[in-house]
Amino acid sequence: MLAIEINGLTKDYSVGFWNTRPKRALDSLNLRVESGEVFGLLGPNGAGKTTTLKTLFRLVFPTSGTARILGKELNDTSMHQRVGYLPENPYFYEHLTPEELLNYTGRLFGLGYEALRVRCRQLLERVGLTEVRNVPLRRFSKGMVQRAGIAQALINDPDVVFLDEPMTGLDPIGRREVRDLILQLREEKKTVFFSTHILSDAETLCDRVAILNRGQLQGCGELRQILSLGASITELILETPPEAMLDELRPLVVSMVRTGDRVRLEIREEANIEKAMAIALRGKAKLVSLNPVKMSLEDYFMAKVSPTKSAVTSDL
Amino acid sequence: MGRIVTIALGAFKESVRERVLYNLVVFALLMIGAAILLGSISVGVEQIILVNLGLAAISVFGLLIAIFIGTGLVSKEIDRRTIYNILSKPVARSEFILGKYAGLLLTLFVNTAIMTAGFYVALAIQKRGLALPDFSLLIAVYFILLQLAIVVGVAIFFSCISTSILSAVFTFCIFVIGNFSSDIRAFGQDSGSPLLEKMTAVLYYLLPNFGDFNVINQVAHGVRIPRVFITANTCYALLYIAVLLSGAVLIFEEREF
């Protein structure tokens, strides 16, 4: 079953004061997220990640296109009963304590007194705020507010959780805790849709990712599939190779970088690997290593995002 | 309904925590001071002065809260982005507006009730006891509450389309003009200019007629307020509030954040 279905979602904002002109923040976005998936929406700042989430919660209205969450139209607010949302840099009523915030949020979901009491206690424990449950949020650090935000997003035990940049502003311990929390949600078969520009988080957590840049979808797929796409590069490191050997190797490699005594060669075609090895073994260079290089999400991301970025630079 | 109550109680709690009710201390000091001083400086009319002063203070303190808190009810939520958290829950936008409105109304009601109690204490001290006719002054308090309910409606309406500061300015202007709308209409009728007459008539019907809610002078002098006038003012206020809130909801439904 599809948890989230986005069809041709487009959002134009009006910019300018007198002569308003449309600025496209989201351009015909199509996405399908299966139930129980951890899905990462990646992109640099201004890519349209927050606009996507805001559109899904009707905080902004789409210029065109449609979307469904759990099979329901976006204007059906009853669907929110089964959905949790943590906004980017969340702001809550600062006069409330985390316990009061959870009570307030729970009552908006219509939770009864006893259910709410139990749920509050569980969630405060889960996000590590039990000790400070009676301290007003205005005294909280950014990381603690983020934890309170995650707790309120889970108050209704949602089927689908939307997290907008959940790791932003967190220290390494906080990030690890949020990561563990998302993994727990995956174990509970919840659908998690989160936006981030921290690629290592996406690499650790996501079943599938979509890459967004300047409002356009650059790619979408399973991480394994994406990362195996780039496995064809092999790295060969030689120590003190003679110049003549390097000249011989140059036509076979895609890059050659010298660092001190060592030279790192990148070879793409399999046939060239054997040839390069033969040359290296024939010569007097010391072979340090030969490794197939797995493409990282960062490489994939840069490959998808950089062309557009350079286009922007040339436009300027 | 449950969500409206939750939002209303949340707004009330916020007012209390933001120390809005501290104005009561100032009011209490004013009443104690007036009760002590008036007896010595105004022979025979001290009760009229105390009633005028007390009711005017209840009205002014309420008005300040209605304008300054009311105009921030929606715009502050947007500025601070707390609105994201509310509207992503199963809360309709109309429920949010109605809840916020009800919350401030509750704050004003509690505030006015405490001030009224303080006012009666001061009156009792000055008169050395209270008589049944003294409670007819409550009609003036009721009219003040109706007036405040309209002002909050105006404030929340502007709060949906503008910033807190601009909304406060607009609401204050509406309040001032609304207090003189009958005079403005009379001026138009006397001017002899058909255009001015029509314009002032439009203003008269469009803007809330706050002048009709001010019966402080009458009750201070023991003039009886007719029942039909109370009913008419109540209906007028309810109708006006309904229009304002409907307008606010319609605008808010279309707002992006």
PDB file of C-alpha atoms in Angstrom, chain A residues 11 13 54 57-62 77-78 80-81 83 85 87-89 91-97 100-101 103-105 107-109 138 152-153 155, chain B residues 2-3 6-11 13-15 17-19 77 80-93 96 100 252-257:
ATOM      1  CA  LYS A  11       4.584  25.245  -6.331  1.00  0.00           C
ATOM      2  CA  TYR A  13       5.844  31.586  -5.017  1.00  0.00           C
ATOM      3  CA  LYS A  54       4.632  22.234   3.786  1.00  0.00           C
ATOM      4  CA  PHE A  57       0.412  19.644   5.269  1.00  0.00           C
ATOM      5  CA  ARG A  58      -1.348  22.416   3.352  1.00  0.00           C
ATOM      6  CA  LEU A  59       0.713  25.104   5.033  1.00  0.00           C
ATOM      7  CA  VAL A  60       1.212  26.246   1.448  1.00  0.00           C
ATOM      8  CA  PHE A  61      -1.065  25.349  -1.437  1.00  0.00           C
ATOM      9  CA  PRO A  62       0.179  23.675  -4.621  1.00  0.00           C
ATOM     10  CA  THR A  77      -7.589  16.976   7.927  1.00  0.00           C
ATOM     11  CA  SER A  78      -8.913  13.743   9.467  1.00  0.00           C
ATOM     12  CA  HIS A  80      -3.680  14.028  10.202  1.00  0.00           C
ATOM     13  CA  GLN A  81      -5.038  11.744  12.910  1.00  0.00           C
ATOM     14  CA  VAL A  83       0.223  11.293  10.738  1.00  0.00           C
ATOM     15  CA  TYR A  85       5.040  15.973  11.694  1.00  0.00           C
ATOM     16  CA  PRO A  87       8.683  20.965  11.262  1.00  0.00           C
ATOM     17  CA  GLU A  88      12.149  22.301  10.405  1.00  0.00           C
ATOM     18  CA  ASN A  89      13.637  24.211  13.378  1.00  0.00           C
ATOM     19  CA  TYR A  91       8.939  26.335  17.482  1.00  0.00           C
ATOM     20  CA  PHE A  92       6.519  25.541  20.239  1.00  0.00           C
ATOM     21  CA  TYR A  93       4.768  27.591  22.890  1.00  0.00           C
ATOM     22  CA  GLU A  94       7.741  28.491  25.046  1.00  0.00           C
ATOM     23  CA  HIS A  95       5.680  28.890  28.202  1.00  0.00           C
ATOM     24  CA  LEU A  96       4.811  25.192  28.132  1.00  0.00           C
ATOM     25  CA  THR A  97       6.855  22.389  29.643  1.00  0.00           C
ATOM     26  CA  GLU A 100       2.299  20.239  28.874  1.00  0.00           C
ATOM     27  CA  LEU A 101       3.244  20.372  25.192  1.00  0.00           C
ATOM     28  CA  ASN A 103      -0.733  16.994  26.735  1.00  0.00           C
ATOM     29  CA  TYR A 104      -1.794  19.921  24.560  1.00  0.00           C
ATOM     30  CA  THR A 105      -0.863  18.096  21.355  1.00  0.00           C
ATOM     31  CA  ARG A 107      -5.759  16.672  23.283  1.00  0.00           C
ATOM     32  CA  LEU A 108      -5.756  18.070  19.727  1.00  0.00           C
ATOM     33  CA  PHE A 109      -5.784  14.419  18.651  1.00  0.00           C
ATOM     34  CA  ARG A 138      12.071  28.576  26.761  1.00  0.00           C
ATOM     35  CA  GLN A 152       4.991  15.580  19.958  1.00  0.00           C
ATOM     36  CA  ALA A 153       5.212  14.191  16.414  1.00  0.00           C
ATOM     37  CA  ILE A 155       2.038  11.465  20.436  1.00  0.00           C
TER      38      ILE A 155
ATOM     39  CA  GLY B   2     -12.918  19.559  21.930  1.00  0.00           C
ATOM     40  CA  ARG B   3     -10.113  21.015  19.819  1.00  0.00           C
ATOM     41  CA  THR B   6      -8.078  22.876  23.905  1.00  0.00           C
ATOM     42  CA  ILE B   7      -6.848  25.809  21.823  1.00  0.00           C
ATOM     43  CA  ALA B   8      -8.909  28.260  23.915  1.00  0.00           C
ATOM     44  CA  LEU B   9      -7.541  26.920  27.198  1.00  0.00           C
ATOM     45  CA  GLY B  10      -4.043  26.988  25.710  1.00  0.00           C
ATOM     46  CA  ALA B  11      -4.464  30.655  24.760  1.00  0.00           C
ATOM     47  CA  LYS B  13      -2.875  29.657  29.895  1.00  0.00           C
ATOM     48  CA  GLU B  14      -0.478  31.594  27.676  1.00  0.00           C
ATOM     49  CA  SER B  15      -2.027  34.924  28.746  1.00  0.00           C
ATOM     50  CA  ARG B  17       1.889  32.790  32.002  1.00  0.00           C
ATOM     51  CA  GLU B  18       2.735  35.920  30.011  1.00  0.00           C
ATOM     52  CA  ARG B  19       1.581  37.846  33.086  1.00  0.00           C
ATOM     53  CA  GLU B  77       1.712  32.324  15.753  1.00  0.00           C
ATOM     54  CA  ARG B  80       6.982  32.349  15.624  1.00  0.00           C
ATOM     55  CA  ARG B  81       6.004  29.467  13.328  1.00  0.00           C
ATOM     56  CA  THR B  82       4.085  27.752  16.126  1.00  0.00           C
ATOM     57  CA  ILE B  83       1.228  27.601  13.625  1.00  0.00           C
ATOM     58  CA  TYR B  84       2.997  24.756  11.742  1.00  0.00           C
ATOM     59  CA  ASN B  85       2.678  22.555  14.740  1.00  0.00           C
ATOM     60  CA  ILE B  86      -1.038  23.244  15.216  1.00  0.00           C
ATOM     61  CA  LEU B  87      -2.216  23.035  11.621  1.00  0.00           C
ATOM     62  CA  SER B  88      -0.344  19.789  11.024  1.00  0.00           C
ATOM     63  CA  LYS B  89      -2.643  18.198  13.602  1.00  0.00           C
ATOM     64  CA  PRO B  90      -6.273  17.286  12.855  1.00  0.00           C
ATOM     65  CA  VAL B  91      -7.276  20.909  13.430  1.00  0.00           C
ATOM     66  CA  ALA B  92      -9.349  22.832  10.900  1.00  0.00           C
ATOM     67  CA  ARG B  93      -8.256  26.409  10.340  1.00  0.00           C
ATOM     68  CA  PHE B  96      -7.897  27.459  15.295  1.00  0.00           C
ATOM     69  CA  LYS B 100      -7.908  31.566  19.809  1.00  0.00           C
ATOM     70  CA  PHE B 252      -7.191  32.521   7.136  1.00  0.00           C
ATOM     71  CA  GLU B 253      -8.333  29.576   5.005  1.00  0.00           C
ATOM     72  CA  GLU B 254      -6.457  31.078   2.068  1.00  0.00           C
ATOM     73  CA  ARG B 255      -3.293  32.041   3.938  1.00  0.00           C
ATOM     74  CA  GLU B 256       0.027  30.376   3.297  1.00  0.00           C
ATOM     75  CA  PHE B 257       2.751  30.111   5.896  1.00  0.00           C
TER      76      PHE B 257
END
